[in-house]
Steps between C-alpha positions, in 0.01 A plus 500: 500500500662180625849385412397274213309788334776756528618628162867433426754777550542703184676811376285807557428672171449874478145628454504759221202715400669755272655364181860598423534787255606361164466618143135508400391289203419698186147636475264266313151528349364279781624751759276773357135580566264525203526881506877487530518275193311755295736772620802282422406445136415867454837596647657282232303688233240229439122545493293392801356192327845339501471447877218250467668345198813433705294367791328255267833364386628457854200412717262343248739336253762436772779615271775697674729547201425820302714367213216258424231769489478530123214752506751759624782666302838334551668811641219542750539141614865562586411807703219321683723205589754736652271743680182312595555126458850424630589140574451446872537125555748260344441128553799325657349154542163339441418173671183294468340207677158339546512398132565860402204638696725678748765734364741704708701785354805667649527858375791743501402864541680797343738533794580130527254423781327160474130432551270206434150436369304176474218405263277217624233357274214305655199339328273801553737791557851628449684686775799731472708544814694824469779673690471858626851551639845373420565312821305567818563690821252320725767258631280191540763232575325214316475693172767479229430853380539647846844346543627712211379829644333785314669636186238739368135564424368407158314749282135455407601418143750236612216333690255526208760364256507171692127463441525600134768237443284224646188619318690506172626144546148379576342677205765360268430146619851458640362342819341152465123511477461735206455874485370657820490803726642597837215502751678556830787718614657437838754740650676216679833503321811673625451795730244645739241664272375755750856621566498610134153643534467755219653284227290200602174697507585664165574157354174359636304787346662433164435127531128548571433791260301372199672462165643681313621721786587208729504122511134465592546237773227504765597654833346191658773301332780702663650414839739730685692340785662661800679389816289752689596861429197633683506866384532385138211254542285784625607716209419221252157469662416849373633457144174373353674194357307183596803272478551210739725574796724214613647537849810285547450412865699174544447500877200582721696617805733797533775302670555276198405752232757747633768256382337368182365834371711775660262777395279362777723693740358815339137393445393193692259218416193675637575825317563321168184290529294806597623689191428200278150466643429868439621455142248219450216707638567801277582316177259207550787271403595194702851519645743214456718406796825350369659248734811306397513179702845429646581175673496530880513880475145624437304186407400371845134422565475760776615768254219403264260555789664831585482613137128420501457703818685798351288503184169423674527817704375673187201440277243325715138541398295410195807464278685301761870507421457544126727805510807277500648193335812325628740399225739244645826459310730199515835673544702519181831410656816700442815284471710523815224659706402369842133550408339190349156401375251368750408132516197405292304388805571825684382707205180296478435547873559874471233524230259280697528714811437824313199358320360358824498857633297626204784649292550443128846354443676337206845363432669674210591284203880493482655570164855497373711364784747364247551839333571698819152646495523661843556873459867588486637149459579534131653846540718371784655238271590752230848643540 
């Protein structure tokens, strides 16, 4: 690394894997398995059939307020609201842009923690970007969420509730374009999903379970991102959930990635890429390599060539390099940060070099710069 490529000096953030112990959110219907839901209603003195009735209200009708479930006795509705359908998320602010097609919501959790979700409607699909932790402990210096540290893990139901909120708004026609459905879920909001492994996997199972016992979204429409927690990637490989894995690489060499993605000091580039490749082979799902382009930090032409070399070490043969797709991201800048978005010509050259080496690469469509759409930016402005 020559002098003009050297990253600026910056405060070293702490890398945190274990979330601080805080009061757990109240248990919610979306935290329970199908069998546990049956047991829950029976414990409350209700017949078994009520379990599916409640699931229809929540997952199929997208109604999370038992007071509106008029096919149930009033007294029962009160008890259900308290014991099985507590309020988990309270909207603090909702901001929209792209003519209303992008909507970001800042949520306050039961203990005051703040998280964010983003709904993005495109001509042929609608994507929900959800948070899995309040804050993040991965300490990536260019990320707004990381600067705030890790507050706590979110529950499975708190994750699912973000999706339900977006799905409800779409079904009600509140987003321009008429009534619609959520097609894609990306775990790319606040937090490192695989550091909150059980809750994230439980939430994914609920998201992909067919109605009325889940939201019925295809597993192929779900993407789980990670900065490279190799043991958790290997564990996810064996879950039988054919979701897309997104590896947030951001640098192809250990020297640079050690500073940009500190978890690289635990599991390096080669180990992370190996685990991602194995995931693709077992699940038959193409892995996405996430790479945020930062001006004069990781966007040099030689790093595009090095990234191609790193990824081409895997997957030669009849399928070529079809196991992987590189998703290049124009950096969503954080005010006051030394990290800035790459020049347009440098981004174009980065794509060209990857494609010339036989790799599939695209530049992500940027949405919502004017509403602090980068994860953690909105929460950071809320006192």
